[in-house]
Amino acid sequence: MAKILSGKEVAAALNSRLQARAAALAEQGVLPTLAIVRVGEREDDLSYERGAMKRCSTVGVSVRPFVLPADVRQDELLAVIRQINEDPAVHGCLLFRPLPKHLDERAVCEALRPEKDVDCITSGSLAAVFSGQGAGYPPCTAQAVLEILDHFGCELRGKRVTVVGRSLVVGKPVSMMLLGRHATVTICHTRTADLPGQCRQAEILVAAAGKAGVIGKEHVSPGQVVVDVGINWDAAAGRLRGDVDFEQAEPLVEAITPVPGGVGAVTTSVLVGHVVDAAARAAGL
Ligand code: NAP
């Protein structure tokens, strides 16, 4: 039986470290504060917002919600971003995306001050992930993958890692971060020849394809550590499923993250951690 790499356990450890840091900042008169900007009432956004608010309150981070109608004008939204930029009491900003089609999403993202970009929405933050230089925070999901591997003592240096997926949100940044930790990384996508072989040869397999159960028993091998980033709603089964077919892979591999309760459980704690960090940096502590 594989070891189950519980994201809930990782999040609990992260939260207690963050609580201590937030309490130390409070003693210095600094209250870490996250602005949440939501346009419209998308159920995905509302559910993430509820999770983020709960996690913030557990850790001792304050939240300022900015809720705008779905037909908000570009200049009105930019004015909110400017207000966040100029408010020294706000340390980070979470902007829900995708924005409605009539808005220029890139322009809105780029308007945010880099030091408040706790969710890696500006091209400057993403460039820092790729260059390994400069300030900025990596995408929370990509960092959550590394938090899990680190928490369970999985050595990365010199390891063969295969990442399935090359999106700018998950696949590419997580690949660069693993490379930065001296892993030997193979990035796969829909045109990859022999995907099962590329996956089997890895010592660590990261699945971020966004397709329920696309990684099956032919993709995994004994001794492997499998991190499943996928969150896919299976309407027929009425439950969330990962990109990995858990029932097929779990008996064969050494360790695996569950879905739900894996990477998704850690992402919000990473975000809150970025806010605490940004507050400490802003206060020069
Ligand atoms: P995305 O933008 O749709 O990208 C999916 C990537 O996977 C693409 O690069 C695609 O290749 C590749 N891919 C798709 N099907 C494949 C297949 N059959 N074989 C090989 N490669 C395949 O998705 P994303 O935004 O990166 O998200 C990936 C997954 O992570 C989703 O399930 C999403 O819900 C989940 N997610 C989880 C969290 C979290 O907190 N846990 C956060 C964000 C996203 P091409 O480039 O060739 O099309």
PDB file of C-alpha atoms in Angstrom, residues 126-283:
ATOM      1  CA  LEU A 126       6.376  34.954 -13.329  1.00  0.00           C
ATOM      2  CA  ALA A 127       9.678  36.125 -14.836  1.00  0.00           C
ATOM      3  CA  ALA A 128      11.254  35.819 -11.371  1.00  0.00           C
ATOM      4  CA  VAL A 129      10.099  32.179 -11.166  1.00  0.00           C
ATOM      5  CA  PHE A 130      11.734  31.460 -14.542  1.00  0.00           C
ATOM      6  CA  SER A 131      14.930  33.458 -14.039  1.00  0.00           C
ATOM      7  CA  GLY A 132      15.330  32.470 -10.393  1.00  0.00           C
ATOM      8  CA  GLN A 133      16.129  36.131  -9.729  1.00  0.00           C
ATOM      9  CA  GLY A 134      14.210  39.060  -8.312  1.00  0.00           C
ATOM     10  CA  ALA A 135      11.470  39.440  -5.748  1.00  0.00           C
ATOM     11  CA  GLY A 136       7.988  38.066  -6.235  1.00  0.00           C
ATOM     12  CA  TYR A 137       5.910  35.111  -5.181  1.00  0.00           C
ATOM     13  CA  PRO A 138       5.489  31.952  -7.261  1.00  0.00           C
ATOM     14  CA  PRO A 139       2.024  30.644  -8.191  1.00  0.00           C
ATOM     15  CA  CYS A 140       0.460  29.169  -5.039  1.00  0.00           C
ATOM     16  CA  THR A 141      -0.423  25.792  -6.576  1.00  0.00           C
ATOM     17  CA  ALA A 142       3.095  25.256  -7.929  1.00  0.00           C
ATOM     18  CA  GLN A 143       4.567  26.098  -4.527  1.00  0.00           C
ATOM     19  CA  ALA A 144       2.025  23.795  -2.833  1.00  0.00           C
ATOM     20  CA  VAL A 145       3.499  20.866  -4.808  1.00  0.00           C
ATOM     21  CA  LEU A 146       6.966  21.633  -3.426  1.00  0.00           C
ATOM     22  CA  GLU A 147       5.626  22.177   0.103  1.00  0.00           C
ATOM     23  CA  ILE A 148       4.161  18.659   0.032  1.00  0.00           C
ATOM     24  CA  LEU A 149       7.363  17.058  -1.282  1.00  0.00           C
ATOM     25  CA  ASP A 150       9.444  18.951   1.312  1.00  0.00           C
ATOM     26  CA  HIS A 151       7.108  18.166   4.200  1.00  0.00           C
ATOM     27  CA  PHE A 152       7.357  14.430   3.534  1.00  0.00           C
ATOM     28  CA  GLY A 153      11.133  14.601   3.119  1.00  0.00           C
ATOM     29  CA  CYS A 154      11.199  13.779  -0.597  1.00  0.00           C
ATOM     30  CA  GLU A 155      14.685  14.671  -1.905  1.00  0.00           C
ATOM     31  CA  LEU A 156      14.562  16.582  -5.222  1.00  0.00           C
ATOM     32  CA  ARG A 157      18.242  17.039  -6.035  1.00  0.00           C
ATOM     33  CA  GLY A 158      19.266  14.800  -8.923  1.00  0.00           C
ATOM     34  CA  LYS A 159      15.836  13.124  -9.121  1.00  0.00           C
ATOM     35  CA  ARG A 160      14.079  12.353 -12.403  1.00  0.00           C
ATOM     36  CA  VAL A 161      10.773  14.268 -12.316  1.00  0.00           C
ATOM     37  CA  THR A 162       8.089  14.164 -14.994  1.00  0.00           C
ATOM     38  CA  VAL A 163       5.481  16.954 -15.052  1.00  0.00           C
ATOM     39  CA  VAL A 164       2.351  16.344 -17.143  1.00  0.00           C
ATOM     40  CA  GLY A 165       1.027  19.762 -18.220  1.00  0.00           C
ATOM     41  CA  ARG A 166       2.683  22.947 -19.468  1.00  0.00           C
ATOM     42  CA  SER A 167       0.252  25.714 -18.451  1.00  0.00           C
ATOM     43  CA  LEU A 168       1.611  29.029 -17.170  1.00  0.00           C
ATOM     44  CA  VAL A 169      -0.370  28.573 -13.959  1.00  0.00           C
ATOM     45  CA  VAL A 170       0.884  25.138 -12.954  1.00  0.00           C
ATOM     46  CA  GLY A 171       2.957  22.985 -15.349  1.00  0.00           C
ATOM     47  CA  LYS A 172       5.645  25.455 -16.441  1.00  0.00           C
ATOM     48  CA  PRO A 173       6.235  27.209 -13.086  1.00  0.00           C
ATOM     49  CA  VAL A 174       6.325  23.965 -11.093  1.00  0.00           C
ATOM     50  CA  SER A 175       8.828  22.579 -13.628  1.00  0.00           C
ATOM     51  CA  MET A 176      11.076  25.655 -13.206  1.00  0.00           C
ATOM     52  CA  MET A 177      10.858  25.457  -9.412  1.00  0.00           C
ATOM     53  CA  LEU A 178      11.787  21.757  -9.457  1.00  0.00           C
ATOM     54  CA  LEU A 179      14.666  22.549 -11.819  1.00  0.00           C
ATOM     55  CA  GLY A 180      15.754  25.266  -9.373  1.00  0.00           C
ATOM     56  CA  ARG A 181      15.925  22.557  -6.721  1.00  0.00           C
ATOM     57  CA  HIS A 182      18.251  20.523  -8.982  1.00  0.00           C
ATOM     58  CA  ALA A 183      15.759  17.918 -10.212  1.00  0.00           C
ATOM     59  CA  THR A 184      16.050  16.658 -13.794  1.00  0.00           C
ATOM     60  CA  VAL A 185      12.698  17.638 -15.253  1.00  0.00           C
ATOM     61  CA  THR A 186      10.762  16.298 -18.242  1.00  0.00           C
ATOM     62  CA  ILE A 187       7.680  18.325 -19.251  1.00  0.00           C
ATOM     63  CA  CYS A 188       4.890  16.464 -21.072  1.00  0.00           C
ATOM     64  CA  HIS A 189       1.794  17.683 -22.940  1.00  0.00           C
ATOM     65  CA  THR A 190      -0.811  16.507 -25.450  1.00  0.00           C
ATOM     66  CA  ARG A 191       1.781  16.046 -28.249  1.00  0.00           C
ATOM     67  CA  THR A 192       4.244  14.040 -26.117  1.00  0.00           C
ATOM     68  CA  ALA A 193       5.166  10.725 -27.732  1.00  0.00           C
ATOM     69  CA  ASP A 194       4.910   7.737 -25.383  1.00  0.00           C
ATOM     70  CA  LEU A 195       3.410   9.567 -22.400  1.00  0.00           C
ATOM     71  CA  PRO A 196       3.184   6.351 -20.344  1.00  0.00           C
ATOM     72  CA  GLY A 197       6.934   5.699 -20.850  1.00  0.00           C
ATOM     73  CA  GLN A 198       7.885   9.302 -19.970  1.00  0.00           C
ATOM     74  CA  CYS A 199       5.816   9.034 -16.802  1.00  0.00           C
ATOM     75  CA  ARG A 200       7.020   5.555 -15.787  1.00  0.00           C
ATOM     76  CA  GLN A 201      10.700   6.524 -15.961  1.00  0.00           C
ATOM     77  CA  ALA A 202      10.199   9.282 -13.368  1.00  0.00           C
ATOM     78  CA  GLU A 203      11.023   8.936  -9.697  1.00  0.00           C
ATOM     79  CA  ILE A 204       8.551  11.747  -8.984  1.00  0.00           C
ATOM     80  CA  LEU A 205       5.461  12.246 -11.169  1.00  0.00           C
ATOM     81  CA  VAL A 206       3.492  15.517 -11.057  1.00  0.00           C
ATOM     82  CA  ALA A 207       0.137  15.359 -12.855  1.00  0.00           C
ATOM     83  CA  ALA A 208      -1.349  18.719 -13.909  1.00  0.00           C
ATOM     84  CA  ALA A 209      -3.318  17.863 -17.057  1.00  0.00           C
ATOM     85  CA  GLY A 210      -6.828  18.835 -15.967  1.00  0.00           C
ATOM     86  CA  LYS A 211      -8.308  15.538 -17.226  1.00  0.00           C
ATOM     87  CA  ALA A 212      -9.861  13.157 -14.714  1.00  0.00           C
ATOM     88  CA  GLY A 213      -8.048   9.819 -14.490  1.00  0.00           C
ATOM     89  CA  VAL A 214      -5.757  10.433 -17.499  1.00  0.00           C
ATOM     90  CA  ILE A 215      -2.839   8.909 -15.560  1.00  0.00           C
ATOM     91  CA  GLY A 216      -3.513   5.195 -15.127  1.00  0.00           C
ATOM     92  CA  LYS A 217      -1.612   2.069 -14.162  1.00  0.00           C
ATOM     93  CA  GLU A 218       0.455   2.098 -17.362  1.00  0.00           C
ATOM     94  CA  HIS A 219       1.899   5.529 -16.386  1.00  0.00           C
ATOM     95  CA  VAL A 220       3.236   4.640 -12.927  1.00  0.00           C
ATOM     96  CA  SER A 221       5.974   2.410 -11.552  1.00  0.00           C
ATOM     97  CA  PRO A 222       7.095   0.939  -8.219  1.00  0.00           C
ATOM     98  CA  GLY A 223       8.980   3.298  -5.902  1.00  0.00           C
ATOM     99  CA  GLN A 224       7.421   6.375  -7.477  1.00  0.00           C
ATOM    100  CA  VAL A 225       6.114   9.437  -5.623  1.00  0.00           C
ATOM    101  CA  VAL A 226       2.981  10.803  -7.331  1.00  0.00           C
ATOM    102  CA  VAL A 227       1.628  14.329  -6.811  1.00  0.00           C
ATOM    103  CA  ASP A 228      -1.803  14.876  -8.325  1.00  0.00           C
ATOM    104  CA  VAL A 229      -2.597  18.559  -8.970  1.00  0.00           C
ATOM    105  CA  GLY A 230      -5.815  17.871 -10.896  1.00  0.00           C
ATOM    106  CA  ILE A 231      -9.165  18.957  -9.518  1.00  0.00           C
ATOM    107  CA  ASN A 232     -11.927  17.722 -11.817  1.00  0.00           C
ATOM    108  CA  TRP A 233     -15.617  17.529 -11.019  1.00  0.00           C
ATOM    109  CA  ASP A 234     -17.012  14.127 -11.993  1.00  0.00           C
ATOM    110  CA  ALA A 235     -20.725  14.839 -12.410  1.00  0.00           C
ATOM    111  CA  ALA A 236     -21.593  11.168 -12.977  1.00  0.00           C
ATOM    112  CA  ALA A 237     -19.873  10.065  -9.754  1.00  0.00           C
ATOM    113  CA  GLY A 238     -20.855  13.257  -7.902  1.00  0.00           C
ATOM    114  CA  ARG A 239     -17.342  13.822  -6.563  1.00  0.00           C
ATOM    115  CA  LEU A 240     -13.984  15.466  -7.256  1.00  0.00           C
ATOM    116  CA  ARG A 241     -11.388  13.395  -9.087  1.00  0.00           C
ATOM    117  CA  GLY A 242      -7.716  13.959  -9.716  1.00  0.00           C
ATOM    118  CA  ASP A 243      -5.823  13.538 -12.980  1.00  0.00           C
ATOM    119  CA  VAL A 244      -4.509  10.258 -11.593  1.00  0.00           C
ATOM    120  CA  ASP A 245      -6.735   7.193 -11.429  1.00  0.00           C
ATOM    121  CA  PHE A 246      -6.137   6.686  -7.714  1.00  0.00           C
ATOM    122  CA  GLU A 247      -7.544   3.152  -7.564  1.00  0.00           C
ATOM    123  CA  GLN A 248      -5.175   2.025 -10.344  1.00  0.00           C
ATOM    124  CA  ALA A 249      -2.051   3.910  -9.250  1.00  0.00           C
ATOM    125  CA  GLU A 250      -2.124   3.626  -5.457  1.00  0.00           C
ATOM    126  CA  PRO A 251      -1.374  -0.117  -5.206  1.00  0.00           C
ATOM    127  CA  LEU A 252       1.679   0.276  -7.487  1.00  0.00           C
ATOM    128  CA  VAL A 253       3.490   3.401  -6.252  1.00  0.00           C
ATOM    129  CA  GLU A 254       5.375   4.272  -3.071  1.00  0.00           C
ATOM    130  CA  ALA A 255       3.495   7.460  -2.183  1.00  0.00           C
ATOM    131  CA  ILE A 256       0.607   9.468  -3.611  1.00  0.00           C
ATOM    132  CA  THR A 257      -1.466  12.593  -2.836  1.00  0.00           C
ATOM    133  CA  PRO A 258      -5.238  12.135  -2.545  1.00  0.00           C
ATOM    134  CA  VAL A 259      -7.901  14.254  -4.288  1.00  0.00           C
ATOM    135  CA  PRO A 260      -9.522  15.955  -2.488  1.00  0.00           C
ATOM    136  CA  GLY A 261      -7.244  16.579   0.510  1.00  0.00           C
ATOM    137  CA  GLY A 262      -3.984  16.806  -1.445  1.00  0.00           C
ATOM    138  CA  VAL A 263      -2.473  19.773  -3.315  1.00  0.00           C
ATOM    139  CA  GLY A 264      -5.744  21.737  -3.161  1.00  0.00           C
ATOM    140  CA  ALA A 265      -5.678  21.643   0.642  1.00  0.00           C
ATOM    141  CA  VAL A 266      -2.249  23.325   0.713  1.00  0.00           C
ATOM    142  CA  THR A 267      -2.763  26.079  -1.900  1.00  0.00           C
ATOM    143  CA  THR A 268      -4.689  28.486   0.342  1.00  0.00           C
ATOM    144  CA  SER A 269      -2.128  28.164   3.144  1.00  0.00           C
ATOM    145  CA  VAL A 270       0.605  29.050   0.645  1.00  0.00           C
ATOM    146  CA  LEU A 271      -1.357  32.155  -0.381  1.00  0.00           C
ATOM    147  CA  VAL A 272      -1.812  33.219   3.248  1.00  0.00           C
ATOM    148  CA  GLY A 273       1.905  32.585   3.799  1.00  0.00           C
ATOM    149  CA  HIS A 274       2.712  34.999   0.967  1.00  0.00           C
ATOM    150  CA  VAL A 275       0.561  37.681   2.630  1.00  0.00           C
ATOM    151  CA  VAL A 276       2.348  37.233   5.976  1.00  0.00           C
ATOM    152  CA  ASP A 277       5.664  37.427   4.154  1.00  0.00           C
ATOM    153  CA  ALA A 278       4.640  40.546   2.220  1.00  0.00           C
ATOM    154  CA  ALA A 279       3.533  42.218   5.478  1.00  0.00           C
ATOM    155  CA  ALA A 280       6.885  41.413   7.106  1.00  0.00           C
ATOM    156  CA  ARG A 281       8.805  42.723   4.069  1.00  0.00           C
ATOM    157  CA  ALA A 282       6.726  45.938   3.951  1.00  0.00           C
ATOM    158  CA  ALA A 283       7.494  46.548   7.634  1.00  0.00           C
TER     159      ALA A 283
END
